[in-house]
Amino acid sequence: MSKRRLDIVGAGRVGKTLARLWKEHAAFEIGDVVNRSPESSEQAIAFIGGGTVGQIDQIDVLMISTADSALADCAAALAKTASIGPESVVFHCSGSISSEILAPLRARGASIASMHPVKSFADESLAVESFSGTFCALEGDSTAVQVLAEAVDAIGGKRFTIDPAAKAVYHAGSVFSNNYLVSTVAAGIDCLVEAGIARATAFEILKPIATEALENLFRFGPVQALTGPISRGETKVVETQLLALQAWDPEIAASYASSGKLAARLALQNGRASKESIRQIEEVLARSI
C-alpha cells in the first residue's frame, strides 16, 4: 500500500520538525509546502529533506502548523479552493484551540483533528534528535485521530487524548511549565545582574539550583519540593525582598508576588510553617498585586 501524502501549510519550527521525522521514518510522502514566501518554503523543504514549493490543491493529509491566529482564515480559504474528498484528513498543531476551528473543511467532507506535541521547539535540529518519547495530545474525528495515532507511533511519540473543551486550560499547563519557567529563571538572572554579578556568572550560579528544583519537583512532588522563605514562613524576608524589587523593577516585583501566592498554597500543605505565618505572607504579597 502506498504511503499517504502530507502537505503542509505553515512549516515553522513545529511543522518542519514533524515533517522531517515523518520523512525519515517513511510515515508520509512529503508533498507541497506552503509558507509566506517561496524562499521560506525552500528553506523548510531543505530541512525536511523532501517536498515541493506549491499550493494546496487536492488534500490527502494536510498539516496546518501556522500561528493560532491564522487557523480560522486558513481553514476558510482552503475550504473554498482545495479539492477535498471523504478520505481527506486535515489537522492543526495548536495546543490551545480545538479541531472545531477546521469545521469549514469538515463541511466539505474532510475528517479533522488536532495534534499537539508537548515539547519545546526552540531549535528544530535538537527537537528532531530528542523527539522520541514526546507526549502528543490528540482530539478530533475518529478517522483523523487514527491517522495521527499511527503517525505519532511511527516517530516514537506517546499519544493521549484530550477533551477539546479543556484545551485552553490544558495548554496553560504547558505554558506554566515551559514558557513561564523560562521567564521566571530569566527574572532570577536579572536579579543577580542587578546585584552586581556578571550575566554569564549569574547563569552558572542559577543553573544548578534551577535544575535541582525541577529534579526534586518530579521526584518528591511539588508540596515536598518547595523550599525557601515562604516554605519556612519567613514573612520579614519576603517583605524585604518585595520592597527591594518594587524599588528596582515593579514588573518583576509583581511577578514575585503572584508566584509567591502560588508558593504559599503549597506551603500550607507541607506544614513546615504555621498557618498564621503563611497568612501574614499572603497579606504582604496581596498588597503588591
PDB file of C-alpha atoms in Angstrom:
ATOM      1  CA  MET A   1       0.000   0.000   0.000  1.00  0.00           C
ATOM      2  CA  SER A   2       1.417   3.419  -0.958  1.00  0.00           C
ATOM      3  CA  LYS A   3       2.190   5.998   1.693  1.00  0.00           C
ATOM      4  CA  ARG A   4      -0.229   8.841   2.197  1.00  0.00           C
ATOM      5  CA  ARG A   5       0.825  12.278   1.002  1.00  0.00           C
ATOM      6  CA  LEU A   6       1.344  15.007   3.603  1.00  0.00           C
ATOM      7  CA  ASP A   7       1.006  18.635   2.529  1.00  0.00           C
ATOM      8  CA  ILE A   8       1.963  21.404   4.935  1.00  0.00           C
ATOM      9  CA  VAL A   9       0.736  24.941   5.443  1.00  0.00           C
ATOM     10  CA  GLY A  10       2.936  26.981   7.769  1.00  0.00           C
ATOM     11  CA  ALA A  11       6.096  24.894   8.078  1.00  0.00           C
ATOM     12  CA  GLY A  12       7.663  26.687  11.026  1.00  0.00           C
ATOM     13  CA  ARG A  13       9.634  25.028  13.801  1.00  0.00           C
ATOM     14  CA  VAL A  14       6.904  22.576  14.783  1.00  0.00           C
ATOM     15  CA  GLY A  15       5.850  21.760  11.239  1.00  0.00           C
ATOM     16  CA  LYS A  16       9.402  21.295   9.982  1.00  0.00           C
ATOM     17  CA  THR A  17      10.317  19.048  12.897  1.00  0.00           C
ATOM     18  CA  LEU A  18       7.308  16.775  12.491  1.00  0.00           C
ATOM     19  CA  ALA A  19       7.615  16.618   8.712  1.00  0.00           C
ATOM     20  CA  ARG A  20      11.294  15.705   8.877  1.00  0.00           C
ATOM     21  CA  LEU A  21      10.619  12.972  11.407  1.00  0.00           C
ATOM     22  CA  TRP A  22       7.796  11.550   9.302  1.00  0.00           C
ATOM     23  CA  LYS A  23      10.008  11.722   6.210  1.00  0.00           C
ATOM     24  CA  GLU A  24      12.883   9.939   7.984  1.00  0.00           C
ATOM     25  CA  HIS A  25      10.561   7.223   9.319  1.00  0.00           C
ATOM     26  CA  ALA A  26       8.734   6.810   5.995  1.00  0.00           C
ATOM     27  CA  ALA A  27       5.385   7.610   7.630  1.00  0.00           C
ATOM     28  CA  PHE A  28       4.301  10.009   4.868  1.00  0.00           C
ATOM     29  CA  GLU A  29       5.351  11.140   1.433  1.00  0.00           C
ATOM     30  CA  ILE A  30       6.003  14.871   1.756  1.00  0.00           C
ATOM     31  CA  GLY A  31       4.046  16.907  -0.773  1.00  0.00           C
ATOM     32  CA  ASP A  32       3.536  20.651  -1.090  1.00  0.00           C
ATOM     33  CA  VAL A  33       4.977  23.043   1.485  1.00  0.00           C
ATOM     34  CA  VAL A  34       3.306  26.447   1.665  1.00  0.00           C
ATOM     35  CA  ASN A  35       4.860  29.244   3.720  1.00  0.00           C
ATOM     36  CA  ARG A  36       4.565  33.014   3.493  1.00  0.00           C
ATOM     37  CA  SER A  37       7.221  33.187   0.771  1.00  0.00           C
ATOM     38  CA  PRO A  38       8.789  30.770  -1.724  1.00  0.00           C
ATOM     39  CA  GLU A  39      12.146  31.351  -0.027  1.00  0.00           C
ATOM     40  CA  SER A  40      10.751  30.287   3.337  1.00  0.00           C
ATOM     41  CA  SER A  41       9.175  27.220   1.740  1.00  0.00           C
ATOM     42  CA  GLU A  42      12.506  26.290   0.123  1.00  0.00           C
ATOM     43  CA  GLN A  43      14.283  26.582   3.476  1.00  0.00           C
ATOM     44  CA  ALA A  44      11.673  24.350   5.097  1.00  0.00           C
ATOM     45  CA  ILE A  45      11.968  21.776   2.303  1.00  0.00           C
ATOM     46  CA  ALA A  46      15.748  21.712   2.704  1.00  0.00           C
ATOM     47  CA  PHE A  47      15.373  20.967   6.418  1.00  0.00           C
ATOM     48  CA  ILE A  48      12.629  18.385   5.922  1.00  0.00           C
ATOM     49  CA  GLY A  49      14.512  16.598   3.171  1.00  0.00           C
ATOM     50  CA  GLY A  50      11.571  16.466   0.796  1.00  0.00           C
ATOM     51  CA  GLY A  51       8.576  18.297  -0.582  1.00  0.00           C
ATOM     52  CA  THR A  52       7.879  20.873  -3.262  1.00  0.00           C
ATOM     53  CA  VAL A  53       7.000  24.547  -3.310  1.00  0.00           C
ATOM     54  CA  GLY A  54       3.422  24.751  -4.464  1.00  0.00           C
ATOM     55  CA  GLN A  55      -0.142  25.436  -3.462  1.00  0.00           C
ATOM     56  CA  ILE A  56      -2.569  23.097  -1.778  1.00  0.00           C
ATOM     57  CA  ASP A  57      -4.777  21.546  -4.420  1.00  0.00           C
ATOM     58  CA  GLN A  58      -6.024  18.049  -3.649  1.00  0.00           C
ATOM     59  CA  ILE A  59      -5.888  17.178   0.054  1.00  0.00           C
ATOM     60  CA  ASP A  60      -4.853  13.717   1.209  1.00  0.00           C
ATOM     61  CA  VAL A  61      -3.388  14.528   4.633  1.00  0.00           C
ATOM     62  CA  LEU A  62      -2.827  18.199   5.445  1.00  0.00           C
ATOM     63  CA  MET A  63      -0.965  19.631   8.445  1.00  0.00           C
ATOM     64  CA  ILE A  64      -1.700  23.256   9.280  1.00  0.00           C
ATOM     65  CA  SER A  65       1.079  24.384  11.606  1.00  0.00           C
ATOM     66  CA  THR A  66       0.546  28.120  11.366  1.00  0.00           C
ATOM     67  CA  ALA A  67       0.205  30.521  14.277  1.00  0.00           C
ATOM     68  CA  ASP A  68      -3.068  30.061  16.166  1.00  0.00           C
ATOM     69  CA  SER A  69      -4.325  33.428  14.951  1.00  0.00           C
ATOM     70  CA  ALA A  70      -4.131  32.273  11.317  1.00  0.00           C
ATOM     71  CA  LEU A  71      -6.001  28.975  11.686  1.00  0.00           C
ATOM     72  CA  ALA A  72      -9.542  30.199  11.068  1.00  0.00           C
ATOM     73  CA  ASP A  73      -8.676  32.176   7.938  1.00  0.00           C
ATOM     74  CA  CYS A  74      -6.534  29.332   6.629  1.00  0.00           C
ATOM     75  CA  ALA A  75      -9.329  26.787   7.094  1.00  0.00           C
ATOM     76  CA  ALA A  76     -11.876  29.057   5.436  1.00  0.00           C
ATOM     77  CA  ALA A  77      -9.615  29.718   2.446  1.00  0.00           C
ATOM     78  CA  LEU A  78      -8.762  26.050   1.928  1.00  0.00           C
ATOM     79  CA  ALA A  79     -12.423  25.072   2.153  1.00  0.00           C
ATOM     80  CA  LYS A  80     -13.072  27.347  -0.831  1.00  0.00           C
ATOM     81  CA  THR A  81     -10.095  26.425  -3.008  1.00  0.00           C
ATOM     82  CA  ALA A  82      -8.838  22.902  -2.253  1.00  0.00           C
ATOM     83  CA  SER A  83     -10.131  19.630  -3.642  1.00  0.00           C
ATOM     84  CA  ILE A  84     -11.421  17.659  -0.648  1.00  0.00           C
ATOM     85  CA  GLY A  85     -12.855  14.157  -0.531  1.00  0.00           C
ATOM     86  CA  PRO A  86     -14.131  11.697   2.090  1.00  0.00           C
ATOM     87  CA  GLU A  87     -10.605  10.315   2.605  1.00  0.00           C
ATOM     88  CA  SER A  88      -9.090  13.751   3.260  1.00  0.00           C
ATOM     89  CA  VAL A  89      -7.598  14.360   6.712  1.00  0.00           C
ATOM     90  CA  VAL A  90      -6.768  17.846   7.980  1.00  0.00           C
ATOM     91  CA  PHE A  91      -5.186  18.612  11.348  1.00  0.00           C
ATOM     92  CA  HIS A  92      -3.558  21.507  13.144  1.00  0.00           C
ATOM     93  CA  CYS A  93      -0.877  21.598  15.844  1.00  0.00           C
ATOM     94  CA  SER A  94      -2.258  24.181  18.269  1.00  0.00           C
ATOM     95  CA  GLY A  95      -2.256  23.289  21.934  1.00  0.00           C
ATOM     96  CA  SER A  96      -4.993  25.693  22.980  1.00  0.00           C
ATOM     97  CA  ILE A  97      -7.511  25.536  20.115  1.00  0.00           C
ATOM     98  CA  SER A  98      -9.721  22.562  19.311  1.00  0.00           C
ATOM     99  CA  SER A  99     -10.062  20.952  15.911  1.00  0.00           C
ATOM    100  CA  GLU A 100     -13.500  22.549  15.538  1.00  0.00           C
ATOM    101  CA  ILE A 101     -11.783  25.609  14.084  1.00  0.00           C
ATOM    102  CA  LEU A 102     -11.329  23.432  10.989  1.00  0.00           C
ATOM    103  CA  ALA A 103     -15.098  22.866  10.675  1.00  0.00           C
ATOM    104  CA  PRO A 104     -15.307  24.504   7.209  1.00  0.00           C
ATOM    105  CA  LEU A 105     -13.102  21.678   5.932  1.00  0.00           C
ATOM    106  CA  ARG A 106     -15.254  19.049   7.624  1.00  0.00           C
ATOM    107  CA  ALA A 107     -18.258  20.580   5.884  1.00  0.00           C
ATOM    108  CA  ARG A 108     -16.513  19.795   2.606  1.00  0.00           C
ATOM    109  CA  GLY A 109     -16.055  16.138   3.614  1.00  0.00           C
ATOM    110  CA  ALA A 110     -12.686  16.047   5.391  1.00  0.00           C
ATOM    111  CA  SER A 111     -12.010  14.419   8.752  1.00  0.00           C
ATOM    112  CA  ILE A 112     -10.462  16.950  11.131  1.00  0.00           C
ATOM    113  CA  ALA A 113      -8.296  16.693  14.243  1.00  0.00           C
ATOM    114  CA  SER A 114      -5.554  18.375  16.222  1.00  0.00           C
ATOM    115  CA  MET A 115      -2.191  17.059  17.381  1.00  0.00           C
ATOM    116  CA  HIS A 116      -0.190  18.979  19.970  1.00  0.00           C
ATOM    117  CA  PRO A 117       3.324  17.763  20.842  1.00  0.00           C
ATOM    118  CA  VAL A 118       4.133  18.703  24.447  1.00  0.00           C
ATOM    119  CA  LYS A 119       7.660  19.808  23.667  1.00  0.00           C
ATOM    120  CA  SER A 120       9.860  22.865  23.307  1.00  0.00           C
ATOM    121  CA  PHE A 121      10.829  23.582  19.706  1.00  0.00           C
ATOM    122  CA  ALA A 122      13.421  26.302  20.333  1.00  0.00           C
ATOM    123  CA  ASP A 123      15.802  24.527  17.931  1.00  0.00           C
ATOM    124  CA  GLU A 124      14.458  22.265  15.184  1.00  0.00           C
ATOM    125  CA  SER A 125      17.541  20.050  14.894  1.00  0.00           C
ATOM    126  CA  LEU A 126      17.611  19.391  18.634  1.00  0.00           C
ATOM    127  CA  ALA A 127      13.851  18.767  18.612  1.00  0.00           C
ATOM    128  CA  VAL A 128      14.287  16.107  15.914  1.00  0.00           C
ATOM    129  CA  GLU A 129      17.036  14.378  17.889  1.00  0.00           C
ATOM    130  CA  SER A 130      15.115  14.374  21.170  1.00  0.00           C
ATOM    131  CA  PHE A 131      11.549  13.814  19.944  1.00  0.00           C
ATOM    132  CA  SER A 132      11.271  10.118  20.826  1.00  0.00           C
ATOM    133  CA  GLY A 133       9.146   9.780  23.958  1.00  0.00           C
ATOM    134  CA  THR A 134       7.387  13.124  23.456  1.00  0.00           C
ATOM    135  CA  PHE A 135       3.744  13.129  24.556  1.00  0.00           C
ATOM    136  CA  CYS A 136       1.265  14.254  21.895  1.00  0.00           C
ATOM    137  CA  ALA A 137      -2.319  15.325  22.629  1.00  0.00           C
ATOM    138  CA  LEU A 138      -4.890  14.175  20.069  1.00  0.00           C
ATOM    139  CA  GLU A 139      -8.546  15.083  19.592  1.00  0.00           C
ATOM    140  CA  GLY A 140     -10.994  15.249  16.731  1.00  0.00           C
ATOM    141  CA  ASP A 141     -12.858  12.984  14.329  1.00  0.00           C
ATOM    142  CA  SER A 142     -12.118   9.296  14.818  1.00  0.00           C
ATOM    143  CA  THR A 143     -10.774   8.734  11.305  1.00  0.00           C
ATOM    144  CA  ALA A 144      -8.338  11.635  11.544  1.00  0.00           C
ATOM    145  CA  VAL A 145      -7.283  10.711  15.086  1.00  0.00           C
ATOM    146  CA  GLN A 146      -6.483   7.171  13.942  1.00  0.00           C
ATOM    147  CA  VAL A 147      -4.253   8.500  11.152  1.00  0.00           C
ATOM    148  CA  LEU A 148      -2.457  10.743  13.648  1.00  0.00           C
ATOM    149  CA  ALA A 149      -2.138   7.960  16.223  1.00  0.00           C
ATOM    150  CA  GLU A 150      -0.276   5.839  13.690  1.00  0.00           C
ATOM    151  CA  ALA A 151       1.855   8.829  12.696  1.00  0.00           C
ATOM    152  CA  VAL A 152       2.801   9.533  16.326  1.00  0.00           C
ATOM    153  CA  ASP A 153       3.681   5.887  16.907  1.00  0.00           C
ATOM    154  CA  ALA A 154       5.884   5.884  13.799  1.00  0.00           C
ATOM    155  CA  ILE A 155       8.191   8.569  15.222  1.00  0.00           C
ATOM    156  CA  GLY A 156       8.362   7.247  18.774  1.00  0.00           C
ATOM    157  CA  GLY A 157       5.861   9.614  20.347  1.00  0.00           C
ATOM    158  CA  LYS A 158       3.486   8.843  23.201  1.00  0.00           C
ATOM    159  CA  ARG A 159      -0.110   9.775  22.491  1.00  0.00           C
ATOM    160  CA  PHE A 160      -3.029  10.675  24.704  1.00  0.00           C
ATOM    161  CA  THR A 161      -6.475  12.092  24.035  1.00  0.00           C
ATOM    162  CA  ILE A 162      -7.660  15.449  25.313  1.00  0.00           C
ATOM    163  CA  ASP A 163     -11.163  16.856  25.777  1.00  0.00           C
ATOM    164  CA  PRO A 164     -11.424  19.595  23.133  1.00  0.00           C
ATOM    165  CA  ALA A 165     -13.356  21.799  25.562  1.00  0.00           C
ATOM    166  CA  ALA A 166     -10.437  21.657  28.012  1.00  0.00           C
ATOM    167  CA  LYS A 167      -7.651  22.545  25.588  1.00  0.00           C
ATOM    168  CA  ALA A 168      -7.172  26.132  26.777  1.00  0.00           C
ATOM    169  CA  VAL A 169      -6.621  25.063  30.392  1.00  0.00           C
ATOM    170  CA  TYR A 170      -4.551  22.062  29.280  1.00  0.00           C
ATOM    171  CA  HIS A 171      -2.249  24.249  27.198  1.00  0.00           C
ATOM    172  CA  ALA A 172      -1.916  26.756  30.019  1.00  0.00           C
ATOM    173  CA  GLY A 173      -0.262  23.915  31.936  1.00  0.00           C
ATOM    174  CA  SER A 174       2.371  23.658  29.223  1.00  0.00           C
ATOM    175  CA  VAL A 175       2.815  27.435  29.249  1.00  0.00           C
ATOM    176  CA  PHE A 176       3.405  27.439  33.009  1.00  0.00           C
ATOM    177  CA  SER A 177       5.813  24.508  32.828  1.00  0.00           C
ATOM    178  CA  ASN A 178       7.795  25.716  29.828  1.00  0.00           C
ATOM    179  CA  ASN A 179       7.386  29.352  28.809  1.00  0.00           C
ATOM    180  CA  TYR A 180       6.848  30.823  32.274  1.00  0.00           C
ATOM    181  CA  LEU A 181       9.587  28.636  33.689  1.00  0.00           C
ATOM    182  CA  VAL A 182      11.991  30.293  31.243  1.00  0.00           C
ATOM    183  CA  SER A 183      10.759  33.806  32.015  1.00  0.00           C
ATOM    184  CA  THR A 184      10.890  33.158  35.773  1.00  0.00           C
ATOM    185  CA  VAL A 185      14.500  31.966  35.689  1.00  0.00           C
ATOM    186  CA  ALA A 186      15.318  34.887  33.375  1.00  0.00           C
ATOM    187  CA  ALA A 187      13.941  37.227  36.058  1.00  0.00           C
ATOM    188  CA  GLY A 188      16.158  35.486  38.602  1.00  0.00           C
ATOM    189  CA  ILE A 189      19.178  36.084  36.378  1.00  0.00           C
ATOM    190  CA  ASP A 190      18.215  39.759  36.065  1.00  0.00           C
ATOM    191  CA  CYS A 191      18.088  39.989  39.865  1.00  0.00           C
ATOM    192  CA  LEU A 192      21.644  38.690  40.170  1.00  0.00           C
ATOM    193  CA  VAL A 193      22.832  41.096  37.481  1.00  0.00           C
ATOM    194  CA  GLU A 194      21.167  43.974  39.355  1.00  0.00           C
ATOM    195  CA  ALA A 195      23.082  42.823  42.435  1.00  0.00           C
ATOM    196  CA  GLY A 196      26.360  43.326  40.559  1.00  0.00           C
ATOM    197  CA  ILE A 197      27.030  39.817  39.246  1.00  0.00           C
ATOM    198  CA  ALA A 198      28.089  39.356  35.618  1.00  0.00           C
ATOM    199  CA  ARG A 199      25.312  37.884  33.478  1.00  0.00           C
ATOM    200  CA  ALA A 200      27.393  34.890  32.379  1.00  0.00           C
ATOM    201  CA  THR A 201      28.222  34.156  36.012  1.00  0.00           C
ATOM    202  CA  ALA A 202      24.571  34.549  37.003  1.00  0.00           C
ATOM    203  CA  PHE A 203      23.661  31.804  34.514  1.00  0.00           C
ATOM    204  CA  GLU A 204      26.225  29.470  36.076  1.00  0.00           C
ATOM    205  CA  ILE A 205      25.097  30.288  39.619  1.00  0.00           C
ATOM    206  CA  LEU A 206      21.409  29.608  38.981  1.00  0.00           C
ATOM    207  CA  LYS A 207      21.725  26.610  36.669  1.00  0.00           C
ATOM    208  CA  PRO A 208      22.334  24.058  39.491  1.00  0.00           C
ATOM    209  CA  ILE A 209      19.586  25.340  41.774  1.00  0.00           C
ATOM    210  CA  ALA A 210      17.053  25.544  38.924  1.00  0.00           C
ATOM    211  CA  THR A 211      17.960  22.044  37.780  1.00  0.00           C
ATOM    212  CA  GLU A 212      17.765  20.667  41.328  1.00  0.00           C
ATOM    213  CA  ALA A 213      14.371  22.294  41.859  1.00  0.00           C
ATOM    214  CA  LEU A 214      12.946  20.517  38.812  1.00  0.00           C
ATOM    215  CA  GLU A 215      14.519  17.210  39.792  1.00  0.00           C
ATOM    216  CA  ASN A 216      13.048  17.489  43.295  1.00  0.00           C
ATOM    217  CA  LEU A 217       9.658  18.512  41.904  1.00  0.00           C
ATOM    218  CA  PHE A 218       9.356  15.341  39.841  1.00  0.00           C
ATOM    219  CA  ARG A 219      10.993  13.123  42.461  1.00  0.00           C
ATOM    220  CA  PHE A 220       9.076  14.249  45.549  1.00  0.00           C
ATOM    221  CA  GLY A 221       6.089  16.193  44.188  1.00  0.00           C
ATOM    222  CA  PRO A 222       5.523  19.966  44.411  1.00  0.00           C
ATOM    223  CA  VAL A 223       4.489  20.104  48.073  1.00  0.00           C
ATOM    224  CA  GLN A 224       7.635  18.437  49.394  1.00  0.00           C
ATOM    225  CA  ALA A 225       9.915  20.020  46.783  1.00  0.00           C
ATOM    226  CA  LEU A 226       9.045  23.573  47.871  1.00  0.00           C
ATOM    227  CA  THR A 227      11.813  25.235  49.887  1.00  0.00           C
ATOM    228  CA  GLY A 228      12.761  28.831  50.628  1.00  0.00           C
ATOM    229  CA  PRO A 229      11.446  31.674  52.788  1.00  0.00           C
ATOM    230  CA  ILE A 230       7.739  31.129  52.077  1.00  0.00           C
ATOM    231  CA  SER A 231       8.026  27.430  52.896  1.00  0.00           C
ATOM    232  CA  ARG A 232       9.645  28.421  56.204  1.00  0.00           C
ATOM    233  CA  GLY A 233       7.106  31.156  56.960  1.00  0.00           C
ATOM    234  CA  GLU A 234       9.686  33.966  56.931  1.00  0.00           C
ATOM    235  CA  THR A 235       7.417  36.960  56.478  1.00  0.00           C
ATOM    236  CA  LYS A 236      10.133  39.581  57.014  1.00  0.00           C
ATOM    237  CA  VAL A 237      12.387  38.068  54.347  1.00  0.00           C
ATOM    238  CA  VAL A 238       9.551  38.065  51.812  1.00  0.00           C
ATOM    239  CA  GLU A 239       8.611  41.652  52.663  1.00  0.00           C
ATOM    240  CA  THR A 240      12.213  42.882  52.409  1.00  0.00           C
ATOM    241  CA  GLN A 241      12.739  41.208  49.046  1.00  0.00           C
ATOM    242  CA  LEU A 242       9.459  42.523  47.701  1.00  0.00           C
ATOM    243  CA  LEU A 243      10.272  46.107  48.714  1.00  0.00           C
ATOM    244  CA  ALA A 244      13.699  45.870  47.085  1.00  0.00           C
ATOM    245  CA  LEU A 245      12.182  44.558  43.863  1.00  0.00           C
ATOM    246  CA  GLN A 246       9.482  47.247  43.815  1.00  0.00           C
ATOM    247  CA  ALA A 247      12.146  49.935  44.085  1.00  0.00           C
ATOM    248  CA  TRP A 248      14.115  48.431  41.192  1.00  0.00           C
ATOM    249  CA  ASP A 249      11.628  46.780  38.787  1.00  0.00           C
ATOM    250  CA  PRO A 250       7.879  46.873  39.577  1.00  0.00           C
ATOM    251  CA  GLU A 251       7.064  44.243  36.928  1.00  0.00           C
ATOM    252  CA  ILE A 252       9.478  41.722  38.415  1.00  0.00           C
ATOM    253  CA  ALA A 253       8.094  42.616  41.855  1.00  0.00           C
ATOM    254  CA  ALA A 254       4.562  41.845  40.658  1.00  0.00           C
ATOM    255  CA  SER A 255       5.732  38.508  39.248  1.00  0.00           C
ATOM    256  CA  TYR A 256       7.474  37.718  42.548  1.00  0.00           C
ATOM    257  CA  ALA A 257       4.232  38.433  44.405  1.00  0.00           C
ATOM    258  CA  SER A 258       1.955  36.391  42.134  1.00  0.00           C
ATOM    259  CA  SER A 259       4.370  33.444  42.125  1.00  0.00           C
ATOM    260  CA  GLY A 260       4.674  33.791  45.881  1.00  0.00           C
ATOM    261  CA  LYS A 261       0.918  33.393  46.307  1.00  0.00           C
ATOM    262  CA  LEU A 262       1.105  30.054  44.487  1.00  0.00           C
ATOM    263  CA  ALA A 263       4.056  29.036  46.652  1.00  0.00           C
ATOM    264  CA  ALA A 264       2.036  29.935  49.762  1.00  0.00           C
ATOM    265  CA  ARG A 265      -0.686  27.499  48.682  1.00  0.00           C
ATOM    266  CA  LEU A 266       1.909  24.727  48.607  1.00  0.00           C
ATOM    267  CA  ALA A 267       3.447  25.858  51.889  1.00  0.00           C
ATOM    268  CA  LEU A 268       0.102  25.452  53.647  1.00  0.00           C
ATOM    269  CA  GLN A 269       0.186  21.793  52.620  1.00  0.00           C
ATOM    270  CA  ASN A 270       3.748  20.897  53.593  1.00  0.00           C
ATOM    271  CA  GLY A 271       3.308  22.044  57.187  1.00  0.00           C
ATOM    272  CA  ARG A 272       6.811  23.452  57.696  1.00  0.00           C
ATOM    273  CA  ALA A 273       5.441  26.852  58.678  1.00  0.00           C
ATOM    274  CA  SER A 274       2.459  27.860  60.785  1.00  0.00           C
ATOM    275  CA  LYS A 275      -0.795  28.769  59.097  1.00  0.00           C
ATOM    276  CA  GLU A 276      -0.567  32.191  60.721  1.00  0.00           C
ATOM    277  CA  SER A 277       2.846  32.926  59.205  1.00  0.00           C
ATOM    278  CA  ILE A 278       1.623  31.870  55.768  1.00  0.00           C
ATOM    279  CA  ARG A 279      -1.436  34.088  56.194  1.00  0.00           C
ATOM    280  CA  GLN A 280       0.844  37.034  57.017  1.00  0.00           C
ATOM    281  CA  ILE A 281       2.951  36.334  53.932  1.00  0.00           C
ATOM    282  CA  GLU A 282      -0.175  36.211  51.766  1.00  0.00           C
ATOM    283  CA  GLU A 283      -1.203  39.623  53.124  1.00  0.00           C
ATOM    284  CA  VAL A 284       2.218  41.081  52.283  1.00  0.00           C
ATOM    285  CA  LEU A 285       2.070  39.674  48.769  1.00  0.00           C
ATOM    286  CA  ALA A 286      -1.531  40.788  48.184  1.00  0.00           C
ATOM    287  CA  ARG A 287      -0.610  44.411  48.877  1.00  0.00           C
ATOM    288  CA  SER A 288       1.664  44.478  45.826  1.00  0.00           C
ATOM    289  CA  ILE A 289      -0.623  42.808  43.280  1.00  0.00           C
TER     290      ILE A 289
END
